[in-house]
PDB file of C-alpha atoms in Angstrom:
ATOM      1  CA  UNK A 235     112.113  51.436 143.296  1.00 58.00           C
ATOM      2  CA  UNK A 236     110.975  48.273 141.496  1.00 57.00           C
ATOM      3  CA  UNK A 237     111.569  47.631 137.819  1.00 55.00           C
ATOM      4  CA  UNK A 238     108.055  48.700 136.706  1.00 56.00           C
ATOM      5  CA  UNK A 239     108.201  51.963 138.629  1.00 54.00           C
ATOM      6  CA  UNK A 240     111.678  52.658 137.326  1.00 56.00           C
ATOM      7  CA  UNK A 241     110.516  52.022 133.753  1.00 52.00           C
ATOM      8  CA  UNK A 242     107.536  54.329 134.221  1.00 50.00           C
ATOM      9  CA  UNK A 243     109.769  57.034 135.697  1.00 47.00           C
ATOM     10  CA  UNK A 244     112.209  56.806 132.769  1.00 44.00           C
ATOM     11  CA  UNK A 245     109.345  56.924 130.251  1.00 52.00           C
ATOM     12  CA  UNK A 246     107.849  60.024 131.870  1.00 50.00           C
ATOM     13  CA  UNK A 247     111.279  61.670 131.931  1.00 50.00           C
ATOM     14  CA  UNK A 248     111.822  60.951 128.236  1.00 43.00           C
ATOM     15  CA  UNK A 249     108.390  62.367 127.390  1.00 47.00           C
ATOM     16  CA  UNK A 250     109.052  65.476 129.485  1.00 45.00           C
ATOM     17  CA  UNK A 251     112.392  66.053 127.783  1.00 44.00           C
ATOM     18  CA  UNK A 252     110.793  65.546 124.394  1.00 45.00           C
ATOM     19  CA  UNK A 253     108.026  68.056 125.124  1.00 42.00           C
ATOM     20  CA  UNK A 254     110.569  70.567 126.409  1.00 44.00           C
ATOM     21  CA  UNK A 255     112.665  70.252 123.250  1.00 42.00           C
ATOM     22  CA  UNK A 256     109.539  70.602 121.115  1.00 40.00           C
ATOM     23  CA  UNK A 257     108.570  73.763 122.992  1.00 39.00           C
ATOM     24  CA  UNK A 258     112.043  75.248 122.595  1.00 38.00           C
ATOM     25  CA  UNK A 259     111.968  74.408 118.885  1.00 39.00           C
ATOM     26  CA  UNK A 260     108.561  76.053 118.484  1.00 38.00           C
ATOM     27  CA  UNK A 261     109.605  79.219 120.306  1.00 39.00           C
ATOM     28  CA  UNK A 262     112.835  79.471 118.324  1.00 37.00           C
ATOM     29  CA  UNK A 263     110.987  78.955 115.069  1.00 40.00           C
ATOM     30  CA  UNK A 264     108.357  81.548 115.924  1.00 42.00           C
ATOM     31  CA  UNK A 265     111.031  84.045 116.904  1.00 44.00           C
ATOM     32  CA  UNK A 266     113.127  83.499 113.772  1.00 49.00           C
ATOM     33  CA  UNK A 267     110.102  84.045 111.536  1.00 86.00           C
ATOM     34  CA  UNK A 268     108.956  87.291 113.190  1.00 96.00           C
ATOM     35  CA  UNK A 269     111.070  89.453 110.895  1.00 98.00           C
ATOM     36  CA  UNK A 270     109.973  91.614 107.979  1.00 98.00           C
ATOM     37  CA  UNK A 271     112.682  91.869 105.329  1.00 98.00           C
ATOM     38  CA  UNK A 272     112.502  94.977 103.148  1.00 98.00           C
ATOM     39  CA  UNK A 273     114.213  94.541  99.782  1.00 98.00           C
ATOM     40  CA  UNK A 274     114.165  97.922  98.082  1.00 98.00           C
ATOM     41  CA  UNK A 275     116.077 100.717  96.414  1.00 98.00           C
ATOM     42  CA  UNK A 276     116.525 104.411  97.262  1.00 98.00           C
ATOM     43  CA  UNK A 277     112.780 104.832  97.857  1.00 98.00           C
ATOM     44  CA  UNK A 278     113.127 102.590 100.907  1.00 98.00           C
ATOM     45  CA  UNK A 279     116.763 103.332 101.827  1.00 98.00           C
ATOM     46  CA  UNK A 280     116.124 106.889 103.121  1.00 98.00           C
ATOM     47  CA  UNK A 281     118.024 108.467 100.243  1.00 98.00           C
ATOM     48  CA  UNK A 282     118.470 112.215 100.795  1.00 98.00           C
ATOM     49  CA  UNK A 283     116.482 112.348 104.028  1.00 98.00           C
ATOM     50  CA  UNK A 284     117.386 112.171 107.702  1.00 97.00           C
ATOM     51  CA  UNK A 285     118.162 108.736 109.118  1.00 97.00           C
ATOM     52  CA  UNK A 286     115.152 107.293 110.858  1.00 97.00           C
ATOM     53  CA  UNK A 287     112.606 109.419 108.991  1.00 98.00           C
ATOM     54  CA  UNK A 288     111.715 106.976 106.196  1.00 98.00           C
ATOM     55  CA  UNK A 289     108.555 104.939 105.749  1.00 98.00           C
ATOM     56  CA  UNK A 290     110.303 101.787 107.020  1.00 98.00           C
ATOM     57  CA  UNK A 291     110.902 103.478 110.377  1.00 98.00           C
ATOM     58  CA  UNK A 292     107.266 104.541 110.469  1.00 98.00           C
ATOM     59  CA  UNK A 293     106.318 100.901 109.932  1.00 98.00           C
ATOM     60  CA  UNK A 294     108.588  99.842 112.791  1.00 98.00           C
ATOM     61  CA  UNK A 295     106.968 102.459 115.007  1.00 98.00           C
ATOM     62  CA  UNK A 296     103.484 101.197 114.203  1.00 97.00           C
ATOM     63  CA  UNK A 297     104.429  97.613 115.019  1.00 97.00           C
ATOM     64  CA  UNK A 298     105.893  98.698 118.347  1.00 96.00           C
ATOM     65  CA  UNK A 299     102.808 100.814 119.074  1.00 96.00           C
ATOM     66  CA  UNK A 300     100.496  97.836 118.692  1.00 94.00           C
ATOM     67  CA  UNK A 301     102.772  95.613 120.769  1.00 95.00           C
ATOM     68  CA  UNK A 302     103.745  93.333 117.900  1.00 96.00           C
ATOM     69  CA  UNK A 303     106.665  90.936 118.336  1.00 96.00           C
ATOM     70  CA  UNK A 304     107.681  91.571 114.722  1.00 98.00           C
ATOM     71  CA  UNK A 305     110.829  93.485 113.791  1.00 97.00           C
ATOM     72  CA  UNK A 306     111.919  95.017 110.493  1.00 98.00           C
ATOM     73  CA  UNK A 307     115.250  94.551 108.743  1.00 98.00           C
ATOM     74  CA  UNK A 308     115.812  97.077 105.970  1.00 98.00           C
ATOM     75  CA  UNK A 309     118.107  95.611 103.314  1.00 98.00           C
ATOM     76  CA  UNK A 310     117.367  98.370 100.800  1.00 98.00           C
ATOM     77  CA  UNK A 311     120.219  99.898  98.800  1.00 98.00           C
ATOM     78  CA  UNK A 312     120.068 103.079  96.731  1.00 98.00           C
ATOM     79  CA  UNK A 313     120.396 102.278  93.052  1.00 98.00           C
ATOM     80  CA  UNK A 314     119.499  98.619  93.534  1.00 98.00           C
ATOM     81  CA  UNK A 315     118.119  96.707  90.551  1.00 98.00           C
ATOM     82  CA  UNK A 316     116.140  93.490  90.374  1.00 98.00           C
ATOM     83  CA  UNK A 317     119.293  91.570  89.424  1.00 98.00           C
ATOM     84  CA  UNK A 318     121.108  93.017  92.433  1.00 98.00           C
ATOM     85  CA  UNK A 319     118.250  92.004  94.689  1.00 98.00           C
ATOM     86  CA  UNK A 320     118.275  88.502  93.254  1.00 98.00           C
ATOM     87  CA  UNK A 321     122.014  88.223  93.918  1.00 98.00           C
ATOM     88  CA  UNK A 322     121.482  89.096  97.601  1.00 98.00           C
ATOM     89  CA  UNK A 323     118.187  87.436  98.475  1.00 98.00           C
ATOM     90  CA  UNK A 324     119.407  83.893  99.216  1.00 98.00           C
ATOM     91  CA  UNK A 325     121.894  84.987 101.891  1.00 98.00           C
ATOM     92  CA  UNK A 326     119.383  87.373 103.429  1.00 98.00           C
ATOM     93  CA  UNK A 327     116.733  84.660 103.623  1.00 98.00           C
ATOM     94  CA  UNK A 328     119.208  82.319 105.298  1.00 98.00           C
ATOM     95  CA  UNK A 329     120.470  84.947 107.749  1.00 98.00           C
ATOM     96  CA  UNK A 330     117.232  86.720 108.684  1.00 98.00           C
ATOM     97  CA  UNK A 331     114.680  83.913 108.175  1.00 98.00           C
ATOM     98  CA  UNK A 332     111.907  86.452 107.512  1.00 98.00           C
ATOM     99  CA  UNK A 333     108.230  85.681 107.827  1.00 98.00           C
ATOM    100  CA  UNK A 334     107.401  88.486 105.382  1.00 98.00           C
ATOM    101  CA  UNK A 335     109.426  89.857 102.476  1.00 98.00           C
ATOM    102  CA  UNK A 336     108.586  93.302 101.121  1.00 98.00           C
ATOM    103  CA  UNK A 337     109.796  93.571  97.545  1.00 99.00           C
ATOM    104  CA  UNK A 338     110.242  97.140  96.284  1.00 98.00           C
ATOM    105  CA  UNK A 339     112.450  96.727  93.225  1.00 98.00           C
ATOM    106  CA  UNK A 340     112.310  97.235  89.482  1.00 98.00           C
ATOM    107  CA  UNK A 341     112.098 101.013  89.141  1.00 97.00           C
ATOM    108  CA  UNK A 342     115.830 101.371  88.499  1.00 97.00           C
ATOM    109  CA  UNK A 343     115.604  98.661  85.854  1.00 98.00           C
ATOM    110  CA  UNK A 344     112.996 100.683  83.977  1.00 96.00           C
ATOM    111  CA  UNK A 345     114.753 104.024  84.421  1.00 94.00           C
ATOM    112  CA  UNK A 346     117.802 102.438  82.783  1.00 94.00           C
ATOM    113  CA  UNK A 347     115.676 101.000  79.979  1.00 92.00           C
ATOM    114  CA  UNK A 348     116.569  97.406  80.862  1.00 95.00           C
ATOM    115  CA  UNK A 349     114.680  94.440  79.447  1.00 96.00           C
ATOM    116  CA  UNK A 350     111.277  94.044  81.072  1.00 97.00           C
ATOM    117  CA  UNK A 351     111.509  90.305  80.506  1.00 97.00           C
ATOM    118  CA  UNK A 352     114.673  90.168  82.608  1.00 98.00           C
ATOM    119  CA  UNK A 353     113.107  92.343  85.293  1.00 98.00           C
ATOM    120  CA  UNK A 354     110.096  90.053  85.425  1.00 98.00           C
ATOM    121  CA  UNK A 355     112.277  86.952  85.631  1.00 98.00           C
ATOM    122  CA  UNK A 356     114.394  88.439  88.424  1.00 98.00           C
ATOM    123  CA  UNK A 357     111.407  89.552  90.492  1.00 98.00           C
ATOM    124  CA  UNK A 358     109.680  86.229  89.935  1.00 98.00           C
ATOM    125  CA  UNK A 359     112.754  84.342  91.128  1.00 98.00           C
ATOM    126  CA  UNK A 360     113.037  86.528  94.255  1.00 98.00           C
ATOM    127  CA  UNK A 361     109.369  85.880  95.006  1.00 98.00           C
ATOM    128  CA  UNK A 362     109.711  82.135  94.487  1.00 98.00           C
ATOM    129  CA  UNK A 363     112.833  81.885  96.657  1.00 98.00           C
ATOM    130  CA  UNK A 364     111.116  83.879  99.393  1.00 98.00           C
ATOM    131  CA  UNK A 365     108.008  81.691  99.276  1.00 98.00           C
ATOM    132  CA  UNK A 366     110.131  78.552  99.299  1.00 98.00           C
ATOM    133  CA  UNK A 367     111.811  79.766 102.482  1.00 98.00           C
ATOM    134  CA  UNK A 368     108.385  80.012 104.111  1.00 97.00           C
ATOM    135  CA  UNK A 369     107.949  83.787 103.849  1.00 98.00           C
ATOM    136  CA  UNK A 370     104.912  85.669 102.650  1.00 98.00           C
ATOM    137  CA  UNK A 371     105.638  88.273  99.988  1.00 98.00           C
ATOM    138  CA  UNK A 372     104.281  91.805  99.549  1.00 98.00           C
ATOM    139  CA  UNK A 373     105.135  93.192  96.103  1.00 99.00           C
ATOM    140  CA  UNK A 374     105.256  96.970  95.579  1.00 99.00           C
ATOM    141  CA  UNK A 375     103.668  98.135  92.343  1.00 98.00           C
ATOM    142  CA  UNK A 376     105.729 100.750  90.509  1.00 98.00           C
ATOM    143  CA  UNK A 377     105.253 103.081  87.540  1.00 97.00           C
ATOM    144  CA  UNK A 378     107.522 105.262  85.397  1.00 94.00           C
ATOM    145  CA  UNK A 379     107.008 108.575  83.550  1.00 90.00           C
ATOM    146  CA  UNK A 380     105.352 108.364  80.108  1.00 89.00           C
ATOM    147  CA  UNK A 381     108.430 109.792  78.361  1.00 87.00           C
ATOM    148  CA  UNK A 382     109.847 106.252  78.252  1.00 88.00           C
ATOM    149  CA  UNK A 383     107.296 105.399  75.591  1.00 91.00           C
ATOM    150  CA  UNK A 384     103.657 104.403  75.969  1.00 93.00           C
ATOM    151  CA  UNK A 385     104.218 100.707  75.274  1.00 95.00           C
ATOM    152  CA  UNK A 386     107.184 100.310  77.649  1.00 95.00           C
ATOM    153  CA  UNK A 387     105.467 102.372  80.350  1.00 96.00           C
ATOM    154  CA  UNK A 388     102.264 100.328  80.233  1.00 96.00           C
ATOM    155  CA  UNK A 389     104.048  96.986  80.177  1.00 97.00           C
ATOM    156  CA  UNK A 390     106.128  98.015  83.178  1.00 97.00           C
ATOM    157  CA  UNK A 391     103.048  99.111  85.127  1.00 98.00           C
ATOM    158  CA  UNK A 392     101.219  95.881  84.276  1.00 98.00           C
ATOM    159  CA  UNK A 393     104.189  93.723  85.270  1.00 98.00           C
ATOM    160  CA  UNK A 394     103.469  94.015  89.007  1.00 98.00           C
ATOM    161  CA  UNK A 395      99.800  92.979  89.193  1.00 98.00           C
ATOM    162  CA  UNK A 396     100.628  90.233  86.704  1.00 98.00           C
ATOM    163  CA  UNK A 397     103.355  88.836  88.968  1.00 98.00           C
ATOM    164  CA  UNK A 398     101.199  89.165  92.081  1.00 98.00           C
ATOM    165  CA  UNK A 399      98.401  87.225  90.404  1.00 98.00           C
ATOM    166  CA  UNK A 400     100.689  84.528  89.008  1.00 98.00           C
ATOM    167  CA  UNK A 401     102.511  83.999  92.302  1.00 98.00           C
ATOM    168  CA  UNK A 402      99.473  84.371  94.568  1.00 98.00           C
ATOM    169  CA  UNK A 403     100.996  87.151  96.684  1.00 98.00           C
ATOM    170  CA  UNK A 404      99.805  90.490  98.096  1.00 98.00           C
ATOM    171  CA  UNK A 405     100.345  93.729  96.153  1.00 98.00           C
ATOM    172  CA  UNK A 406     100.733  97.414  96.957  1.00 98.00           C
ATOM    173  CA  UNK A 407      98.891  98.607  93.811  1.00 98.00           C
ATOM    174  CA  UNK A 408     101.102 101.698  93.406  1.00 98.00           C
ATOM    175  CA  UNK A 409     103.723 102.469  96.043  1.00 98.00           C
ATOM    176  CA  UNK A 410     103.988 106.145  95.050  1.00 98.00           C
ATOM    177  CA  UNK A 411     100.234 106.821  95.022  1.00 98.00           C
ATOM    178  CA  UNK A 412      99.449 110.237  96.497  1.00 98.00           C
ATOM    179  CA  UNK A 413     103.049 111.352  96.036  1.00 98.00           C
ATOM    180  CA  UNK A 414     103.779 111.556  92.310  1.00 96.00           C
ATOM    181  CA  UNK A 415     101.122 114.219  91.715  1.00 94.00           C
ATOM    182  CA  UNK A 416     102.448 116.559  94.435  1.00 97.00           C
ATOM    183  CA  UNK A 417     105.682 118.409  93.651  1.00 97.00           C
ATOM    184  CA  UNK A 418     105.949 119.513  97.298  1.00 98.00           C
ATOM    185  CA  UNK A 419     106.611 115.904  98.291  1.00 98.00           C
ATOM    186  CA  UNK A 420     109.813 115.580  96.260  1.00 98.00           C
ATOM    187  CA  UNK A 421     113.420 116.471  96.855  1.00 98.00           C
ATOM    188  CA  UNK A 422     115.062 119.050  94.541  1.00 97.00           C
ATOM    189  CA  UNK A 423     115.975 116.284  92.076  1.00 95.00           C
ATOM    190  CA  UNK A 424     112.238 115.737  91.418  1.00 94.00           C
ATOM    191  CA  UNK A 425     112.856 111.994  91.619  1.00 94.00           C
ATOM    192  CA  UNK A 426     113.109 111.039  95.273  1.00 97.00           C
ATOM    193  CA  UNK A 427     110.345 111.649  97.829  1.00 98.00           C
ATOM    194  CA  UNK A 428     111.220 113.961 100.712  1.00 98.00           C
ATOM    195  CA  UNK A 429     110.530 113.491 104.417  1.00 98.00           C
ATOM    196  CA  UNK A 430     107.003 114.879 104.113  1.00 98.00           C
ATOM    197  CA  UNK A 431     106.161 112.114 101.632  1.00 98.00           C
ATOM    198  CA  UNK A 432     107.152 109.265 103.933  1.00 98.00           C
ATOM    199  CA  UNK A 433     103.858 109.191 105.844  1.00 98.00           C
ATOM    200  CA  UNK A 434     101.959 108.709 102.576  1.00 98.00           C
ATOM    201  CA  UNK A 435     104.308 105.936 101.436  1.00 98.00           C
ATOM    202  CA  UNK A 436     103.901 104.235 104.807  1.00 98.00           C
ATOM    203  CA  UNK A 437     100.104 104.427 104.570  1.00 98.00           C
ATOM    204  CA  UNK A 438     100.205 102.862 101.105  1.00 98.00           C
ATOM    205  CA  UNK A 439     102.204  99.947 102.504  1.00 98.00           C
ATOM    206  CA  UNK A 440     100.241  99.589 105.729  1.00 98.00           C
ATOM    207  CA  UNK A 441      96.961  99.476 103.843  1.00 98.00           C
ATOM    208  CA  UNK A 442      98.228  96.575 101.722  1.00 98.00           C
ATOM    209  CA  UNK A 443      99.280  94.727 104.887  1.00 98.00           C
ATOM    210  CA  UNK A 444      95.674  94.197 106.019  1.00 97.00           C
ATOM    211  CA  UNK A 445      95.803  90.429 105.230  1.00 97.00           C
ATOM    212  CA  UNK A 446      98.776  90.110 107.607  1.00 97.00           C
ATOM    213  CA  UNK A 447      97.270  91.800 110.659  1.00 95.00           C
ATOM    214  CA  UNK A 448      96.340  88.644 112.557  1.00 93.00           C
ATOM    215  CA  UNK A 449      99.875  87.385 111.942  1.00 94.00           C
ATOM    216  CA  UNK A 450     101.492  90.638 113.047  1.00 95.00           C
ATOM    217  CA  UNK A 451      99.422  90.698 116.210  1.00 89.00           C
ATOM    218  CA  UNK A 452     100.694  87.244 117.168  1.00 66.00           C
ATOM    219  CA  UNK A 453      97.439  85.490 116.396  1.00 45.00           C
ATOM    220  CA  UNK A 454      96.946  82.552 114.118  1.00 36.00           C
ATOM    221  CA  UNK A 455      96.620  83.603 110.493  1.00 39.00           C
ATOM    222  CA  UNK A 456      93.421  82.599 108.697  1.00 37.00           C
TER     223      UNK A 456
END
């Protein structure tokens, strides 16, 4: 092999190795971002119901049914507050590298009468950290009973669409829609949805995921 042929052979080998490494990098990146991270409280943590019967499991089942490569990691904890979620989000983003973060927090803040300003700051920070990591964010709109005072109740309800608009993210208008008005869909504590309610909660979430469908189906997002 003369010098020119040898040089050409080496160049082609270097290019081939480079393309192979690029392909491996792309596949690894695509795989690491095909995770949905659910950050919620008892409403998403299957509190008081059988394991595997919650709306998150129904979401997993739908993704599998349509042959999606996406998986779901449920990091929800009963009793979780926005500050607790903020304390955990950085490690979860680093470990799971989600492509989508579902944020279902804030209700426990309101039920404890915590500062709405602090709740807003915490949720905003979680959203910003998630976006910075490269994830899309779906925020779950929440509401509380009117006995907490008309002003507090309205401000809490308005907090979610306000954040979604400011941060340019998708919103589930009201996560508990179709559930709160039906006593048969609650556990004896009249606070937590029962197993029969999970299909409705799932539908509320799935409907808000319409902008993500091309992504979930492995196609290029618009």
